[in-house]
PDB file of C-alpha atoms in Angstrom:
ATOM      1  CA  MET L 528      40.231 -97.114  -6.516  1.00 42.00           C
ATOM      2  CA  LYS L 529      42.541 -95.810  -4.075  1.00 43.00           C
ATOM      3  CA  LEU L 530      42.641 -91.927  -5.002  1.00 43.00           C
ATOM      4  CA  LEU L 531      39.160 -92.033  -6.263  1.00 43.00           C
ATOM      5  CA  ARG L 532      38.978 -93.417  -2.794  1.00 44.00           C
ATOM      6  CA  ARG L 533      40.149 -91.068  -0.307  1.00 43.00           C
ATOM      7  CA  GLY L 534      38.613 -87.616  -2.683  1.00 43.00           C
ATOM      8  CA  ASN L 535      35.233 -89.579  -1.511  1.00 44.00           C
ATOM      9  CA  SER L 536      36.352 -89.142   1.708  1.00 43.00           C
ATOM     10  CA  ASP L 537      37.988 -86.034   1.817  1.00 47.00           C
ATOM     11  CA  THR L 538      34.698 -84.065   0.371  1.00 43.00           C
ATOM     12  CA  PRO L 539      31.863 -84.645   2.958  1.00 44.00           C
ATOM     13  CA  ASP L 540      27.680 -85.156   1.675  1.00 48.00           C
ATOM     14  CA  ASN L 541      25.348 -83.303   1.644  1.00 45.00           C
ATOM     15  CA  GLY L 542      24.192 -84.441   4.626  1.00 44.00           C
ATOM     16  CA  ASP L 543      27.409 -83.031   6.940  1.00 47.00           C
ATOM     17  CA  HIS L 544      27.047 -79.893   4.392  1.00 45.00           C
ATOM     18  CA  GLU L 545      23.635 -79.386   5.910  1.00 45.00           C
ATOM     19  CA  VAL L 546      24.700 -79.826   9.516  1.00 42.00           C
ATOM     20  CA  VAL L 547      27.391 -77.465   9.230  1.00 42.00           C
ATOM     21  CA  GLU L 548      24.729 -75.131   8.235  1.00 48.00           C
ATOM     22  CA  SER L 549      22.248 -75.288  10.178  1.00 47.00           C
ATOM     23  CA  THR L 550      24.849 -74.866  13.482  1.00 46.00           C
ATOM     24  CA  ALA L 551      25.816 -72.470  11.942  1.00 45.00           C
ATOM     25  CA  VAL L 552      22.690 -70.644  11.728  1.00 42.00           C
ATOM     26  CA  GLU L 553      21.236 -71.859  15.866  1.00 46.00           C
ATOM     27  CA  LEU L 554      25.073 -69.922  16.063  1.00 42.00           C
ATOM     28  CA  THR L 555      23.832 -66.319  14.657  1.00 49.00           C
ATOM     29  CA  SER L 556      20.586 -66.135  15.989  1.00 46.00           C
ATOM     30  CA  THR L 557      21.960 -67.272  19.348  1.00 45.00           C
ATOM     31  CA  SER L 558      24.184 -64.090  19.565  1.00 44.00           C
ATOM     32  CA  GLU L 559      22.095 -61.449  18.080  1.00 45.00           C
ATOM     33  CA  THR L 560      19.613 -62.999  21.096  1.00 44.00           C
ATOM     34  CA  GLU L 561      22.702 -62.186  23.698  1.00 44.00           C
ATOM     35  CA  GLY L 562      23.734 -59.344  22.484  1.00 45.00           C
ATOM     36  CA  LYS L 563      19.953 -57.093  21.238  1.00 48.00           C
ATOM     37  CA  GLY L 564      17.416 -59.207  22.883  1.00 54.00           C
ATOM     38  CA  ARG L 565      15.074 -57.338  21.644  1.00 57.00           C
ATOM     39  CA  PRO L 566      14.106 -54.336  19.069  1.00 59.00           C
ATOM     40  CA  THR L 567      16.041 -51.425  18.073  1.00 62.00           C
ATOM     41  CA  PRO L 568      13.872 -48.002  20.101  1.00 56.00           C
ATOM     42  CA  LYS L 569      12.171 -45.786  17.800  1.00 61.00           C
ATOM     43  CA  ARG L 570      13.569 -42.401  17.857  1.00 61.00           C
ATOM     44  CA  ARG L 571      10.737 -40.880  19.505  1.00 58.00           C
ATOM     45  CA  GLU L 572      10.963 -43.500  22.349  1.00 58.00           C
ATOM     46  CA  ALA L 573      15.131 -42.521  23.004  1.00 52.00           C
ATOM     47  CA  GLU L 574      14.707 -39.022  22.693  1.00 54.00           C
ATOM     48  CA  GLY L 575      11.573 -39.729  25.920  1.00 51.00           C
ATOM     49  CA  ARG L 576      13.719 -41.346  27.756  1.00 53.00           C
ATOM     50  CA  ARG L 577      16.492 -39.104  27.875  1.00 52.00           C
ATOM     51  CA  ARG L 578      14.241 -36.086  28.345  1.00 55.00           C
ATOM     52  CA  GLY L 579      13.334 -37.650  31.313  1.00 51.00           C
ATOM     53  CA  PRO L 580       9.426 -38.486  33.360  1.00 57.00           C
ATOM     54  CA  VAL L 581       6.792 -35.786  32.216  1.00 57.00           C
ATOM     55  CA  ALA L 582       5.341 -33.538  34.885  1.00 60.00           C
ATOM     56  CA  PRO L 583       1.520 -34.320  35.677  1.00 68.00           C
ATOM     57  CA  ALA L 584      -0.950 -31.806  34.816  1.00 70.00           C
ATOM     58  CA  PRO L 585      -2.047 -29.157  37.737  1.00 59.00           C
ATOM     59  CA  LEU L 586      -4.963 -30.085  39.065  1.00 63.00           C
ATOM     60  CA  THR L 587      -5.720 -26.359  40.240  1.00 78.00           C
ATOM     61  CA  ALA L 588      -5.877 -23.018  38.963  1.00 77.00           C
ATOM     62  CA  LYS L 589      -3.325 -22.188  41.883  1.00 71.00           C
ATOM     63  CA  GLU L 590      -1.114 -24.854  40.808  1.00 72.00           C
ATOM     64  CA  ALA L 591      -1.723 -23.501  37.375  1.00 72.00           C
ATOM     65  CA  ARG L 592       0.031 -20.038  38.262  1.00 72.00           C
ATOM     66  CA  ALA L 593       2.673 -20.897  40.945  1.00 73.00           C
ATOM     67  CA  ARG L 594       3.691 -23.509  37.834  1.00 69.00           C
ATOM     68  CA  ARG L 595       3.950 -20.909  35.547  1.00 72.00           C
ATOM     69  CA  LYS L 596       5.466 -18.193  37.439  1.00 67.00           C
ATOM     70  CA  GLN L 597       7.327 -20.896  38.267  1.00 68.00           C
ATOM     71  CA  ASN L 598       8.826 -21.502  34.044  1.00 68.00           C
ATOM     72  CA  GLN L 599       9.098 -17.595  33.375  1.00 64.00           C
ATOM     73  CA  GLY L 600      11.571 -17.012  36.367  1.00 64.00           C
ATOM     74  CA  SER L 601      11.681 -14.850  39.360  1.00 71.00           C
ATOM     75  CA  LYS L 602      10.277 -11.248  39.850  1.00 73.00           C
ATOM     76  CA  GLU L 603      13.526  -9.227  38.928  1.00 79.00           C
ATOM     77  CA  GLU L 604      14.299 -12.256  35.527  1.00 76.00           C
ATOM     78  CA  ARG L 605      10.175 -10.868  34.883  1.00 74.00           C
ATOM     79  CA  LYS L 606      10.037  -6.756  35.424  1.00 82.00           C
ATOM     80  CA  LEU L 607      14.301  -6.983  32.982  1.00 84.00           C
ATOM     81  CA  ALA L 608      11.509  -8.619  30.497  1.00 80.00           C
ATOM     82  CA  SER L 609       9.387  -6.643  30.890  1.00 84.00           C
ATOM     83  CA  ALA L 610      10.711  -3.641  30.123  1.00 86.00           C
ATOM     84  CA  GLU L 611      12.637  -4.872  27.650  1.00 88.00           C
ATOM     85  CA  ARG L 612       9.867  -5.894  25.422  1.00 89.00           C
ATOM     86  CA  ARG L 613       8.411  -2.030  26.892  1.00 90.00           C
ATOM     87  CA  ALA L 614      11.873  -0.975  25.056  1.00 91.00           C
ATOM     88  CA  THR L 615      11.462  -2.920  22.674  1.00 91.00           C
ATOM     89  CA  ALA L 616       8.026  -1.388  20.933  1.00 92.00           C
ATOM     90  CA  ALA L 617       9.435   1.782  22.287  1.00 91.00           C
ATOM     91  CA  ASP L 618      12.324   1.786  19.643  1.00 92.00           C
ATOM     92  CA  ARG L 619      10.061  -0.159  16.949  1.00 91.00           C
ATOM     93  CA  ARG L 620       7.523   3.164  17.160  1.00 92.00           C
ATOM     94  CA  ALA L 621       9.685   5.416  16.911  1.00 91.00           C
ATOM     95  CA  ARG L 622      11.623   4.572  13.896  1.00 91.00           C
ATOM     96  CA  MET L 623       7.871   3.781  12.587  1.00 91.00           C
ATOM     97  CA  LEU L 624       6.612   8.079  13.408  1.00 91.00           C
ATOM     98  CA  ALA L 625      10.162   8.400  12.194  1.00 90.00           C
ATOM     99  CA  GLY L 626       9.099   6.516   8.086  1.00 88.00           C
ATOM    100  CA  GLU L 627      11.630   4.089   8.717  1.00 90.00           C
ATOM    101  CA  ASP L 628      10.405   1.919   5.948  1.00 90.00           C
ATOM    102  CA  LYS L 629      11.364  -1.605   7.570  1.00 90.00           C
ATOM    103  CA  TYR L 630       9.621  -0.847  10.501  1.00 91.00           C
ATOM    104  CA  LEU L 631       6.310   0.995   8.533  1.00 92.00           C
ATOM    105  CA  LEU L 632       2.694  -0.938   7.939  1.00 91.00           C
ATOM    106  CA  PRO L 633       2.328  -2.730   4.787  1.00 92.00           C
ATOM    107  CA  ARG L 634       0.142   0.076   3.554  1.00 92.00           C
ATOM    108  CA  ASP L 635       2.836   2.741   4.555  1.00 93.00           C
ATOM    109  CA  LYS L 636       5.957   1.076   1.861  1.00 93.00           C
ATOM    110  CA  GLY L 637       7.230   1.803  -0.574  1.00 92.00           C
ATOM    111  CA  PRO L 638       8.484   5.726  -2.076  1.00 94.00           C
ATOM    112  CA  VAL L 639       4.902   6.198  -3.507  1.00 94.00           C
ATOM    113  CA  ARG L 640       3.657   6.139  -0.451  1.00 94.00           C
ATOM    114  CA  ALA L 641       6.383   8.010   0.864  1.00 94.00           C
ATOM    115  CA  TYR L 642       5.269  10.199  -1.874  1.00 95.00           C
ATOM    116  CA  VAL L 643       1.822  10.901  -1.860  1.00 95.00           C
ATOM    117  CA  ARG L 644       2.411  11.478   2.126  1.00 95.00           C
ATOM    118  CA  ASP L 645       4.526  14.116   1.621  1.00 95.00           C
ATOM    119  CA  LEU L 646       2.210  16.269  -1.423  1.00 94.00           C
ATOM    120  CA  VAL L 647      -0.419  15.744   1.069  1.00 95.00           C
ATOM    121  CA  ASP L 648       1.316  16.785   4.432  1.00 94.00           C
ATOM    122  CA  SER L 649       2.449  19.489   2.117  1.00 94.00           C
ATOM    123  CA  ARG L 650      -1.144  21.115   2.160  1.00 92.00           C
ATOM    124  CA  ARG L 651      -4.123  22.046   4.197  1.00 90.00           C
ATOM    125  CA  HIS L 652      -7.018  20.742   3.713  1.00 90.00           C
ATOM    126  CA  LEU L 653     -10.692  20.855   4.259  1.00 89.00           C
ATOM    127  CA  VAL L 654     -11.600  17.483   4.959  1.00 89.00           C
ATOM    128  CA  GLY L 655      -9.011  17.781   7.445  1.00 88.00           C
ATOM    129  CA  LEU L 656     -12.364  19.791   9.540  1.00 86.00           C
ATOM    130  CA  PHE L 657     -13.068  15.950   9.620  1.00 83.00           C
ATOM    131  CA  MET L 658     -12.856  15.207  12.728  1.00 84.00           C
ATOM    132  CA  PRO L 659     -13.418  17.874  14.630  1.00 85.00           C
ATOM    133  CA  LEU L 660     -16.565  18.770  13.036  1.00 83.00           C
ATOM    134  CA  ALA L 661     -17.108  14.758  14.292  1.00 82.00           C
ATOM    135  CA  LEU L 662     -16.790  16.464  17.080  1.00 85.00           C
ATOM    136  CA  LEU L 663     -18.626  19.182  17.544  1.00 83.00           C
ATOM    137  CA  LEU L 664     -22.366  17.441  15.598  1.00 82.00           C
ATOM    138  CA  ILE L 665     -21.956  14.760  18.620  1.00 85.00           C
ATOM    139  CA  MET L 666     -21.813  17.589  21.001  1.00 86.00           C
ATOM    140  CA  ALA L 667     -24.781  19.841  19.199  1.00 82.00           C
ATOM    141  CA  MET L 668     -26.707  16.918  19.727  1.00 81.00           C
ATOM    142  CA  PHE L 669     -27.246  17.358  23.620  1.00 84.00           C
ATOM    143  CA  LEU L 670     -28.370  20.850  23.114  1.00 83.00           C
ATOM    144  CA  SER L 671     -31.638  22.715  21.215  1.00 84.00           C
ATOM    145  CA  PRO L 672     -33.522  21.098  18.858  1.00 85.00           C
ATOM    146  CA  ALA L 673     -33.268  24.360  16.108  1.00 85.00           C
ATOM    147  CA  ILE L 674     -28.921  24.794  16.629  1.00 84.00           C
ATOM    148  CA  GLN L 675     -29.313  20.235  15.835  1.00 84.00           C
ATOM    149  CA  SER L 676     -30.730  21.401  12.704  1.00 86.00           C
ATOM    150  CA  ILE L 677     -28.404  24.240  11.966  1.00 87.00           C
ATOM    151  CA  VAL L 678     -25.311  22.458  12.499  1.00 83.00           C
ATOM    152  CA  THR L 679     -26.569  19.552  10.449  1.00 84.00           C
ATOM    153  CA  LEU L 680     -27.494  20.938   7.766  1.00 88.00           C
ATOM    154  CA  ALA L 681     -23.732  23.115   7.957  1.00 86.00           C
ATOM    155  CA  MET L 682     -21.737  19.705   8.761  1.00 85.00           C
ATOM    156  CA  LEU L 683     -24.272  17.626   5.414  1.00 88.00           C
ATOM    157  CA  VAL L 684     -23.045  21.973   3.585  1.00 90.00           C
ATOM    158  CA  LEU L 685     -19.340  20.910   4.878  1.00 88.00           C
ATOM    159  CA  MET L 686     -19.659  16.595   3.842  1.00 87.00           C
ATOM    160  CA  LEU L 687     -20.313  17.975   0.212  1.00 92.00           C
ATOM    161  CA  PHE L 688     -17.279  20.386   0.583  1.00 92.00           C
ATOM    162  CA  MET L 689     -14.550  17.682   1.332  1.00 90.00           C
ATOM    163  CA  LEU L 690     -16.154  14.835  -0.585  1.00 91.00           C
ATOM    164  CA  ALA L 691     -15.888  17.606  -4.288  1.00 94.00           C
ATOM    165  CA  GLU L 692     -11.693  18.283  -2.575  1.00 93.00           C
ATOM    166  CA  GLY L 693     -10.841  14.817  -2.108  1.00 92.00           C
ATOM    167  CA  TYR L 694     -11.872  13.454  -5.532  1.00 93.00           C
ATOM    168  CA  ILE L 695      -9.754  16.249  -6.695  1.00 95.00           C
ATOM    169  CA  MET L 696      -6.869  15.606  -4.745  1.00 94.00           C
ATOM    170  CA  GLY L 697      -7.278  12.134  -5.151  1.00 93.00           C
ATOM    171  CA  ARG L 698      -7.414  12.760  -9.217  1.00 94.00           C
ATOM    172  CA  THR L 699      -3.833  15.424  -8.613  1.00 94.00           C
ATOM    173  CA  ILE L 700      -1.966  12.734  -6.922  1.00 94.00           C
ATOM    174  CA  ASN L 701      -2.240  10.467  -8.940  1.00 95.00           C
ATOM    175  CA  ARG L 702      -1.059  12.910 -12.223  1.00 95.00           C
ATOM    176  CA  GLN L 703       1.414  13.486  -9.873  1.00 95.00           C
ATOM    177  CA  VAL L 704       2.329  10.160  -9.035  1.00 95.00           C
ATOM    178  CA  ARG L 705       2.241   9.025 -12.903  1.00 94.00           C
ATOM    179  CA  GLU L 706       4.730  11.195 -13.861  1.00 94.00           C
ATOM    180  CA  ARG L 707       7.484  10.564 -10.440  1.00 93.00           C
ATOM    181  CA  PHE L 708       7.352   6.768 -11.198  1.00 94.00           C
ATOM    182  CA  PRO L 709       6.211   6.349 -14.617  1.00 92.00           C
ATOM    183  CA  ASP L 710       6.352   2.825 -13.714  1.00 91.00           C
ATOM    184  CA  THR L 711       5.065   2.395 -10.853  1.00 90.00           C
ATOM    185  CA  MET L 712       1.491   0.183 -10.419  1.00 90.00           C
ATOM    186  CA  ASP L 713      -0.042   2.051  -7.430  1.00 89.00           C
ATOM    187  CA  GLY L 714      -2.620   4.219  -8.444  1.00 88.00           C
ATOM    188  CA  GLY L 715      -6.613   5.029  -9.090  1.00 90.00           C
ATOM    189  CA  LEU L 716      -9.191   5.173  -6.600  1.00 92.00           C
ATOM    190  CA  LYS L 717      -6.802   3.046  -3.652  1.00 93.00           C
ATOM    191  CA  LEU L 718      -3.951   5.566  -3.686  1.00 93.00           C
ATOM    192  CA  GLY L 719      -6.540   8.689  -4.114  1.00 93.00           C
ATOM    193  CA  TRP L 720      -8.435   6.786  -1.201  1.00 94.00           C
ATOM    194  CA  TYR L 721      -4.808   6.975   0.675  1.00 95.00           C
ATOM    195  CA  ALA L 722      -4.089   9.827   0.766  1.00 94.00           C
ATOM    196  CA  PHE L 723      -7.640  11.648   1.498  1.00 93.00           C
ATOM    197  CA  VAL L 724      -7.763   8.910   4.740  1.00 93.00           C
ATOM    198  CA  ARG L 725      -4.458  10.914   5.083  1.00 94.00           C
ATOM    199  CA  ALA L 726      -5.667  14.665   4.465  1.00 93.00           C
ATOM    200  CA  SER L 727      -8.511  13.743   6.722  1.00 91.00           C
ATOM    201  CA  GLN L 728      -6.307  13.128  10.017  1.00 91.00           C
ATOM    202  CA  ILE L 729      -5.379  15.931  12.760  1.00 89.00           C
ATOM    203  CA  ARG L 730      -1.771  16.639  11.803  1.00 90.00           C
ATOM    204  CA  LYS L 731      -0.056  15.352  14.213  1.00 89.00           C
ATOM    205  CA  MET L 732      -2.102  11.943  14.652  1.00 90.00           C
ATOM    206  CA  ARG L 733      -0.341  11.761  11.460  1.00 92.00           C
ATOM    207  CA  ALA L 734       1.306   8.229  11.409  1.00 91.00           C
ATOM    208  CA  PRO L 735       4.399   7.927  10.012  1.00 93.00           C
ATOM    209  CA  GLN L 736       4.654  12.135  11.518  1.00 93.00           C
ATOM    210  CA  PRO L 737       4.777  14.404   8.350  1.00 94.00           C
ATOM    211  CA  ARG L 738       8.516  15.142   7.138  1.00 92.00           C
ATOM    212  CA  VAL L 739       7.452  18.319   5.398  1.00 93.00           C
ATOM    213  CA  SER L 740       5.962  22.016   6.522  1.00 92.00           C
ATOM    214  CA  PRO L 741       2.248  22.882   5.103  1.00 90.00           C
ATOM    215  CA  GLY L 742       4.081  25.151   1.606  1.00 88.00           C
ATOM    216  CA  ASP L 743       7.341  23.086   1.243  1.00 89.00           C
ATOM    217  CA  ALA L 744       7.716  22.045  -2.183  1.00 87.00           C
ATOM    218  CA  VAL L 745       7.560  18.264  -2.890  1.00 84.00           C
TER     219      VAL L 745
END
């Protein structure tokens, strides 16, 4: 009997166990409140506090210009940055005119388009007179009606010859491209129009610049 009473006295009853658990919960919540006391801030709020206060928006145009100049730096720094941009643009244009594929426009990239340009530049074309004749027609509009009619008739005849030459040139270039690049998907009317536009430009104004001279073999 004593052993039984000793076992009962050593083991706490259910009421004492609940009191211990509630006390532990209160201590844990108290320690958490004393250690933290507020919810964890969001990342955006923490970054905003690190950056500091945001400057108010400018109230006048003068203030906006002054702030923009301040952000851009001093006058010498702006001049240096502008000179660097001009030098970079000039270098890119020089490389484009030289025909470097990296700096070309999408319509001019690729070995097929380079071959077409060489074919066009290696010959003289009647369609190359299109721009000078257009200027002549504009000037003729200020002359007498008789001269205007003669110039207009001559222009119409030349336009017919130019269209015929463009058609023949497109077919010829497409055939030569298929022979040189049998696996290419570039061809047809799109490639013929590319050659026609190239041929209609004044030689010195073509971009990229011609790599061959008239009469050279391609």
